[in-house]
mmCIF file of C-alpha atoms and ligand atoms in Angstrom:
data_model
loop_
_atom_site.group_PDB
_atom_site.id
_atom_site.type_symbol
_atom_site.label_atom_id
_atom_site.label_comp_id
_atom_site.label_asym_id
_atom_site.label_seq_id
_atom_site.Cartn_x
_atom_site.Cartn_y
_atom_site.Cartn_z
ATOM 1 C CA MET A 281 29.206 4.107 -6.077
ATOM 2 C CA PRO A 282 26.875 5.982 -3.664
ATOM 3 C CA SER A 283 23.858 4.120 -2.307
ATOM 4 C CA ILE A 284 20.600 6.032 -2.834
ATOM 5 C CA VAL A 285 17.093 5.267 -1.595
ATOM 6 C CA VAL A 286 14.261 6.919 -3.504
ATOM 7 C CA VAL A 287 10.919 7.203 -1.702
ATOM 8 C CA GLY A 288 8.199 8.044 -4.187
ATOM 9 C CA SER A 289 5.702 7.279 -6.888
ATOM 10 C CA ALA A 290 5.595 4.686 -9.650
ATOM 11 C CA ASN A 291 3.115 5.277 -12.478
ATOM 12 C CA VAL A 292 2.160 4.197 -15.943
ATOM 13 C CA ASP A 293 2.262 7.236 -18.229
ATOM 14 C CA ILE A 294 -0.355 7.369 -20.988
ATOM 15 C CA VAL A 295 1.112 9.857 -23.413
ATOM 16 C CA ALA A 296 -0.754 11.664 -26.195
ATOM 17 C CA SER A 297 1.532 13.415 -28.677
ATOM 18 C CA VAL A 298 -0.445 16.364 -30.006
ATOM 19 C CA LEU A 299 0.229 19.197 -32.444
ATOM 20 C CA ARG A 300 -0.494 21.684 -29.657
ATOM 21 C CA LEU A 301 -1.547 21.507 -26.005
ATOM 22 C CA PRO A 302 -5.253 22.192 -25.389
ATOM 23 C CA VAL A 303 -6.433 25.250 -23.456
ATOM 24 C CA PRO A 304 -9.141 24.689 -20.777
ATOM 25 C CA GLY A 305 -12.424 23.604 -22.367
ATOM 26 C CA GLU A 306 -10.805 22.778 -25.702
ATOM 27 C CA THR A 307 -10.675 19.401 -27.521
ATOM 28 C CA VAL A 308 -7.532 18.689 -29.538
ATOM 29 C CA THR A 309 -7.722 15.654 -31.826
ATOM 30 C CA GLY A 310 -5.256 13.758 -34.033
ATOM 31 C CA ALA A 311 -3.049 12.598 -31.145
ATOM 32 C CA GLU A 312 -0.732 9.599 -31.232
ATOM 33 C CA LEU A 313 -0.963 7.455 -28.100
ATOM 34 C CA ASN A 314 1.834 5.623 -26.250
ATOM 35 C CA ARG A 315 2.386 4.081 -22.785
ATOM 36 C CA PHE A 316 5.605 4.342 -20.799
ATOM 37 C CA PRO A 317 6.682 3.559 -17.235
ATOM 38 C CA GLY A 318 6.878 6.778 -15.213
ATOM 39 C CA GLY A 319 6.213 8.404 -11.845
ATOM 40 C CA LYS A 320 8.617 10.909 -10.315
ATOM 41 C CA GLY A 321 9.969 8.435 -7.751
ATOM 42 C CA ALA A 322 10.508 5.627 -10.245
ATOM 43 C CA ASN A 323 12.034 8.026 -12.812
ATOM 44 C CA GLN A 324 14.468 9.405 -10.237
ATOM 45 C CA ALA A 325 15.392 5.911 -9.071
ATOM 46 C CA LEU A 326 16.135 4.680 -12.586
ATOM 47 C CA ALA A 327 17.962 7.897 -13.493
ATOM 48 C CA ALA A 328 20.216 7.596 -10.429
ATOM 49 C CA ARG A 329 20.864 3.928 -11.268
ATOM 50 C CA ARG A 330 21.751 4.661 -14.901
ATOM 51 C CA LEU A 331 24.098 7.405 -13.694
ATOM 52 C CA GLY A 332 25.997 4.885 -11.593
ATOM 53 C CA ALA A 333 24.429 4.760 -8.105
ATOM 54 C CA ASP A 334 23.320 1.695 -6.213
ATOM 55 C CA VAL A 335 19.556 2.393 -5.941
ATOM 56 C CA SER A 336 16.557 1.089 -4.044
ATOM 57 C CA LEU A 337 12.966 2.333 -4.549
ATOM 58 C CA VAL A 338 10.366 2.498 -1.756
ATOM 59 C CA ALA A 339 6.976 2.665 -3.514
ATOM 60 C CA ARG A 340 3.520 1.133 -3.754
ATOM 61 C CA VAL A 341 1.787 -0.214 -6.863
ATOM 62 C CA GLY A 342 -1.531 -1.984 -7.373
ATOM 63 C CA ASP A 343 -2.185 -5.679 -7.938
ATOM 64 C CA ASP A 344 -3.044 -5.010 -11.600
ATOM 65 C CA ALA A 345 -1.283 -5.551 -14.932
ATOM 66 C CA ALA A 346 -0.184 -1.900 -14.920
ATOM 67 C CA ALA A 347 2.123 -2.675 -11.970
ATOM 68 C CA ASP A 348 4.298 -4.884 -14.192
ATOM 69 C CA GLU A 349 4.410 -2.147 -16.818
ATOM 70 C CA ALA A 350 5.337 0.478 -14.211
ATOM 71 C CA LEU A 351 8.201 -1.632 -12.823
ATOM 72 C CA GLU A 352 9.547 -3.232 -15.998
ATOM 73 C CA LEU A 353 12.429 -0.856 -16.794
ATOM 74 C CA LEU A 354 13.376 -0.544 -13.107
ATOM 75 C CA ARG A 355 13.693 -4.324 -12.985
ATOM 76 C CA GLN A 356 15.728 -4.432 -16.187
ATOM 77 C CA GLY A 357 17.855 -1.566 -14.876
ATOM 78 C CA ASP A 358 18.691 -3.452 -11.674
ATOM 79 C CA VAL A 359 16.984 -1.075 -9.215
ATOM 80 C CA ASP A 360 16.335 -2.868 -5.895
ATOM 81 C CA LEU A 361 12.535 -3.275 -5.714
ATOM 82 C CA SER A 362 12.329 -5.260 -2.463
ATOM 83 C CA GLU A 363 10.538 -2.269 -0.797
ATOM 84 C CA CYS A 364 8.245 -1.709 -3.756
ATOM 85 C CA ARG A 365 5.082 -3.609 -2.781
ATOM 86 C CA ARG A 366 1.842 -4.479 -4.524
ATOM 87 C CA ILE A 367 -1.337 -3.530 -2.635
ATOM 88 C CA ALA A 368 -4.327 -5.835 -3.076
ATOM 89 C CA GLY A 369 -7.364 -4.074 -4.499
ATOM 90 C CA ALA A 370 -5.443 -0.895 -5.394
ATOM 91 C CA ALA A 371 -4.787 0.509 -8.859
ATOM 92 C CA THR A 372 -1.284 1.396 -9.995
ATOM 93 C CA GLY A 373 -0.769 5.164 -10.336
ATOM 94 C CA THR A 374 -1.524 6.565 -13.780
ATOM 95 C CA ALA A 375 -0.431 9.807 -15.416
ATOM 96 C CA LEU A 376 -2.235 11.293 -18.411
ATOM 97 C CA ILE A 377 0.305 13.321 -20.363
ATOM 98 C CA ALA A 378 -0.076 15.537 -23.421
ATOM 99 C CA VAL A 379 3.173 16.376 -25.238
ATOM 100 C CA ALA A 380 3.518 19.084 -27.899
ATOM 101 C CA PRO A 381 6.121 19.022 -30.727
ATOM 102 C CA SER A 382 8.192 21.552 -28.726
ATOM 103 C CA GLY A 383 8.571 18.892 -25.984
ATOM 104 C CA GLU A 384 6.380 20.894 -23.560
ATOM 105 C CA ASN A 385 3.843 18.852 -21.631
ATOM 106 C CA GLN A 386 0.747 18.891 -19.427
ATOM 107 C CA ILE A 387 0.366 16.147 -16.808
ATOM 108 C CA ILE A 388 -2.582 14.893 -14.752
ATOM 109 C CA VAL A 389 -1.839 12.180 -12.157
ATOM 110 C CA ALA A 390 -4.306 9.684 -10.637
ATOM 111 C CA PRO A 391 -2.093 8.484 -7.730
ATOM 112 C CA GLY A 392 -3.878 5.182 -6.945
ATOM 113 C CA ALA A 393 -1.564 2.969 -4.848
ATOM 114 C CA ASN A 394 0.988 5.796 -4.411
ATOM 115 C CA ARG A 395 -1.420 7.246 -1.821
ATOM 116 C CA LEU A 396 -1.043 4.092 0.278
ATOM 117 C CA LEU A 397 2.605 4.536 1.242
ATOM 118 C CA THR A 398 2.749 5.205 5.008
ATOM 119 C CA PRO A 399 5.262 6.747 7.461
ATOM 120 C CA ASP A 400 5.937 3.212 8.778
ATOM 121 C CA ASP A 401 7.328 2.317 5.359
ATOM 122 C CA VAL A 402 10.276 4.709 5.701
ATOM 123 C CA GLN A 403 11.678 3.681 9.089
ATOM 124 C CA ALA A 404 15.325 2.706 9.684
ATOM 125 C CA ILE A 405 16.514 3.254 6.112
ATOM 126 C CA ASP A 406 20.252 3.214 5.672
ATOM 127 C CA ALA A 407 21.960 4.679 2.588
ATOM 128 C CA ASP A 408 24.296 7.512 1.618
ATOM 129 C CA ALA A 409 21.422 9.613 0.273
ATOM 130 C CA MET A 410 17.645 9.684 0.031
ATOM 131 C CA ILE A 411 15.439 11.444 -2.532
ATOM 132 C CA CYS A 412 11.737 12.217 -1.959
ATOM 133 C CA GLN A 413 9.183 14.064 -4.114
ATOM 134 C CA LEU A 414 5.579 15.061 -3.392
ATOM 135 C CA GLU A 415 3.569 12.394 -5.252
ATOM 136 C CA VAL A 416 3.210 10.336 -2.051
ATOM 137 C CA PRO A 417 1.445 11.415 1.177
ATOM 138 C CA ALA A 418 3.065 14.425 2.874
ATOM 139 C CA ALA A 419 3.327 12.511 6.177
ATOM 140 C CA VAL A 420 5.689 10.021 4.494
ATOM 141 C CA VAL A 421 8.028 12.788 3.383
ATOM 142 C CA VAL A 422 7.935 14.372 6.851
ATOM 143 C CA GLU A 423 8.819 11.047 8.502
ATOM 144 C CA ALA A 424 11.560 10.281 5.963
ATOM 145 C CA ALA A 425 13.084 13.723 6.561
ATOM 146 C CA ARG A 426 12.874 13.236 10.331
ATOM 147 C CA THR A 427 14.394 9.755 10.524
ATOM 148 C CA PHE A 428 16.837 9.400 7.621
ATOM 149 C CA PRO A 429 20.376 10.069 8.834
ATOM 150 C CA GLY A 430 22.173 10.664 5.493
ATOM 151 C CA PHE A 431 22.107 13.279 2.727
ATOM 152 C CA PHE A 432 18.427 14.185 2.233
ATOM 153 C CA CYS A 433 17.071 15.645 -1.023
ATOM 154 C CA VAL A 434 13.474 16.708 -1.561
ATOM 155 C CA ASN A 435 12.156 17.598 -5.000
ATOM 156 C CA LEU A 436 9.139 19.837 -4.300
ATOM 157 C CA ALA A 437 7.161 18.472 -7.242
ATOM 158 C CA PRO A 438 4.307 18.657 -7.851
ATOM 159 C CA ALA A 439 4.015 21.868 -5.785
ATOM 160 C CA ALA A 440 2.018 21.181 -2.603
ATOM 161 C CA GLU A 441 1.875 22.266 1.033
ATOM 162 C CA ILE A 442 5.017 21.069 2.803
ATOM 163 C CA ASP A 443 5.912 20.997 6.493
ATOM 164 C CA VAL A 444 8.589 23.596 7.225
ATOM 165 C CA GLN A 445 10.589 20.909 9.087
ATOM 166 C CA VAL A 446 11.223 19.177 5.755
ATOM 167 C CA LEU A 447 12.674 22.375 4.291
ATOM 168 C CA GLN A 448 14.807 22.901 7.380
ATOM 169 C CA ARG A 449 16.066 19.309 7.323
ATOM 170 C CA ALA A 450 16.830 18.984 3.598
ATOM 171 C CA ASP A 451 20.438 19.094 2.457
ATOM 172 C CA LEU A 452 19.133 19.750 -1.046
ATOM 173 C CA VAL A 453 15.780 21.142 -2.257
ATOM 174 C CA VAL A 454 15.019 21.016 -6.002
ATOM 175 C CA VAL A 455 12.334 23.142 -7.694
ATOM 176 C CA ASN A 456 11.623 24.309 -11.216
ATOM 177 C CA GLU A 457 10.844 27.963 -11.786
ATOM 178 C CA THR A 458 7.060 27.432 -11.625
ATOM 179 C CA GLU A 459 7.384 25.622 -8.303
ATOM 180 C CA ALA A 460 9.815 28.294 -7.044
ATOM 181 C CA ARG A 461 7.147 30.948 -7.731
ATOM 182 C CA TRP A 462 4.461 28.795 -6.057
ATOM 183 C CA TYR A 463 6.505 28.385 -2.853
ATOM 184 C CA GLY A 464 7.732 32.012 -2.882
ATOM 185 C CA VAL A 465 9.171 33.228 0.407
ATOM 186 C CA SER A 466 8.539 29.903 2.157
ATOM 187 C CA LEU A 467 11.718 28.625 0.444
ATOM 188 C CA GLN A 468 13.613 31.015 2.719
ATOM 189 C CA ALA A 469 13.180 28.369 5.451
ATOM 190 C CA CYS A 470 15.623 26.112 3.544
ATOM 191 C CA VAL A 471 18.922 25.649 5.313
ATOM 192 C CA GLY A 472 20.684 23.469 2.720
ATOM 193 C CA LEU A 473 21.214 23.986 -0.992
ATOM 194 C CA VAL A 474 18.287 25.090 -3.169
ATOM 195 C CA ALA A 475 18.516 24.146 -6.854
ATOM 196 C CA THR A 476 16.205 25.944 -9.288
ATOM 197 C CA THR A 477 15.841 24.762 -12.882
ATOM 198 C CA ARG A 478 14.564 27.046 -15.646
ATOM 199 C CA GLY A 479 14.050 24.724 -18.626
ATOM 200 C CA ALA A 480 16.681 25.595 -21.229
ATOM 201 C CA GLY A 481 17.682 28.661 -19.143
ATOM 202 C CA VAL A 482 20.305 28.971 -16.421
ATOM 203 C CA ALA A 483 19.889 26.681 -13.398
ATOM 204 C CA THR A 484 21.094 27.940 -10.029
ATOM 205 C CA LEU A 485 22.248 26.525 -6.715
ATOM 206 C CA GLU A 486 21.776 28.815 -3.738
ATOM 207 C CA ARG A 487 22.299 28.664 -0.008
ATOM 208 C CA ASP A 488 20.705 31.254 2.306
ATOM 209 C CA GLY A 489 19.699 33.248 -0.774
ATOM 210 C CA GLU A 490 23.349 33.492 -1.914
ATOM 211 C CA LEU A 491 24.360 32.094 -5.310
ATOM 212 C CA VAL A 492 26.649 29.062 -4.953
ATOM 213 C CA ALA A 493 26.772 27.944 -8.606
ATOM 214 C CA GLU A 494 25.008 28.452 -11.905
ATOM 215 C CA ALA A 495 25.013 26.456 -15.144
ATOM 216 C CA ARG A 496 23.238 26.514 -18.481
ATOM 217 C CA PRO A 497 22.012 23.195 -19.914
ATOM 218 C CA PRO A 498 23.556 22.282 -23.288
ATOM 219 C CA GLY A 499 21.380 23.360 -26.246
ATOM 220 C CA VAL A 500 19.357 20.374 -27.453
ATOM 221 C CA ARG A 501 16.330 19.877 -29.682
ATOM 222 C CA ALA A 502 13.829 18.634 -27.076
ATOM 223 C CA VAL A 503 11.374 15.936 -28.151
ATOM 224 C CA ASP A 504 9.716 15.329 -24.763
ATOM 225 C CA THR A 505 10.604 17.124 -21.524
ATOM 226 C CA THR A 506 8.797 14.537 -19.322
ATOM 227 C CA GLY A 507 11.288 13.239 -16.747
ATOM 228 C CA ALA A 508 13.893 15.966 -17.368
ATOM 229 C CA GLY A 509 13.379 17.425 -13.865
ATOM 230 C CA ASP A 510 13.544 13.940 -12.356
ATOM 231 C CA THR A 511 16.837 13.306 -14.168
ATOM 232 C CA PHE A 512 18.216 16.657 -12.981
ATOM 233 C CA THR A 513 17.263 15.831 -9.370
ATOM 234 C CA ALA A 514 18.797 12.352 -9.513
ATOM 235 C CA ALA A 515 21.975 13.536 -11.242
ATOM 236 C CA LEU A 516 22.538 16.381 -8.784
ATOM 237 C CA THR A 517 22.068 14.051 -5.813
ATOM 238 C CA VAL A 518 24.335 11.353 -7.265
ATOM 239 C CA SER A 519 27.030 13.884 -8.060
ATOM 240 C CA LEU A 520 26.920 15.608 -4.645
ATOM 241 C CA ALA A 521 26.817 12.200 -2.893
ATOM 242 C CA GLU A 522 29.961 11.271 -4.842
ATOM 243 C CA GLY A 523 31.653 14.314 -3.338
ATOM 244 C CA GLN A 524 31.706 16.538 -6.456
ATOM 245 C CA GLY A 525 31.732 20.284 -5.822
ATOM 246 C CA PRO A 526 28.534 22.327 -6.403
ATOM 247 C CA GLU A 527 29.674 23.784 -9.758
ATOM 248 C CA GLN A 528 30.605 20.436 -11.225
ATOM 249 C CA ALA A 529 27.501 18.721 -9.806
ATOM 250 C CA LEU A 530 25.189 21.399 -11.232
ATOM 251 C CA ARG A 531 26.805 21.197 -14.690
ATOM 252 C CA PHE A 532 26.423 17.413 -14.624
ATOM 253 C CA ALA A 533 22.758 17.658 -13.566
ATOM 254 C CA CYS A 534 21.974 20.250 -16.282
ATOM 255 C CA ALA A 535 23.529 18.069 -18.965
ATOM 256 C CA ALA A 536 21.700 14.965 -17.697
ATOM 257 C CA GLY A 537 18.353 16.823 -17.666
ATOM 258 C CA ALA A 538 18.898 18.075 -21.221
ATOM 259 C CA VAL A 539 19.827 14.613 -22.553
ATOM 260 C CA ALA A 540 16.618 13.244 -20.981
ATOM 261 C CA THR A 541 14.548 15.374 -23.398
ATOM 262 C CA LEU A 542 15.913 13.742 -26.547
ATOM 263 C CA LYS A 543 13.527 10.742 -26.661
ATOM 264 C CA MET A 544 9.830 10.184 -26.046
ATOM 265 C CA GLY A 545 8.727 8.861 -22.663
ATOM 266 C CA ALA A 546 10.015 9.478 -19.149
ATOM 267 C CA GLN A 547 12.013 6.314 -18.504
ATOM 268 C CA PRO A 548 13.123 5.344 -22.038
ATOM 269 C CA SER A 549 14.899 8.719 -22.265
ATOM 270 C CA LEU A 550 16.830 8.588 -18.964
ATOM 271 C CA PRO A 551 20.516 8.832 -19.881
ATOM 272 C CA ASP A 552 23.433 6.692 -18.735
ATOM 273 C CA ARG A 553 26.568 8.316 -17.444
ATOM 274 C CA GLU A 554 28.498 7.977 -20.678
ATOM 275 C CA SER A 555 25.955 9.927 -22.727
ATOM 276 C CA VAL A 556 25.871 12.738 -20.144
ATOM 277 C CA VAL A 557 29.662 12.985 -20.090
ATOM 278 C CA LYS A 558 29.623 13.234 -23.914
ATOM 279 C CA TRP A 559 27.373 16.324 -23.702
ATOM 280 C CA LEU A 560 29.576 17.870 -21.041
HETATM 281 O O1 RIB B 148 8.049 14.018 -13.705
HETATM 282 C C1 RIB B 148 7.427 13.288 -14.713
HETATM 283 C C2 RIB B 148 6.453 12.316 -14.125
HETATM 284 O O2 RIB B 148 5.403 13.011 -13.472
HETATM 285 C C3 RIB B 148 5.764 11.421 -15.130
HETATM 286 O O3 RIB B 148 6.492 10.255 -15.425
HETATM 287 C C4 RIB B 148 4.399 11.181 -14.507
HETATM 288 O O4 RIB B 148 4.183 9.852 -14.120
HETATM 289 C C5 RIB B 148 4.304 12.143 -13.335
HETATM 290 O O5 RIB B 148 4.455 11.500 -12.143
#
């Protein structure tokens, strides 16, 4: 069982299921509203745990009722939350999500306490692997990349300016196709593996611009794609940390990401290992 530390965000997702996503300036009514625990960091931590890793989450939440909501499934799932602290006077991160019947979504994040994680919070961490995303301050990711000695994965989501040292340090960089376009040639600075997801299309693993592996996710009828990229990132890291080869790890990650679209909500839909293996 690999040990994985996830440094990242924990949110409450307020999800409106709508018949179609609004265009700018448009009001769409008739939505059904739900709340789920979410946040890229928390989703990746719980996904890695459900897939069999020993997981700890480094995160910040507020001292409000939403903090309990944000952490509930992580607690039930046995993710180590000893480095997940409440900050007095801060609000827990909130994501406003619209989901269409096709499973496509639009997300707006109010980071709240996630902004209060500091570089001091990621010192002297010991584990087989670490996963970071970009919903916490960039300086935290830079420091984590600089000091963590094990396998280091960064999921460049949401797309944002990133220090080139992080790209040079990462053993694994994960982007979706929109993020890949946003970063463009700057991804050429990556020295390790670069995984690119393309929704239901073929996902690739490359090193130095050379194709290492490719895999197509199993065909599923997506209900909600929220958290699918987080599941892919966690599954790929778990699988590589277990010592699986790139082809096998990518197939596993694609299947895990696809299974994560079958239910509403980011965390309720994160699959366990058995259900991913079934789809493989
Ligand atoms: O990747 C999905 C996540 O992005 C959601 O759970 C939401 O909280 C945002 O952080």
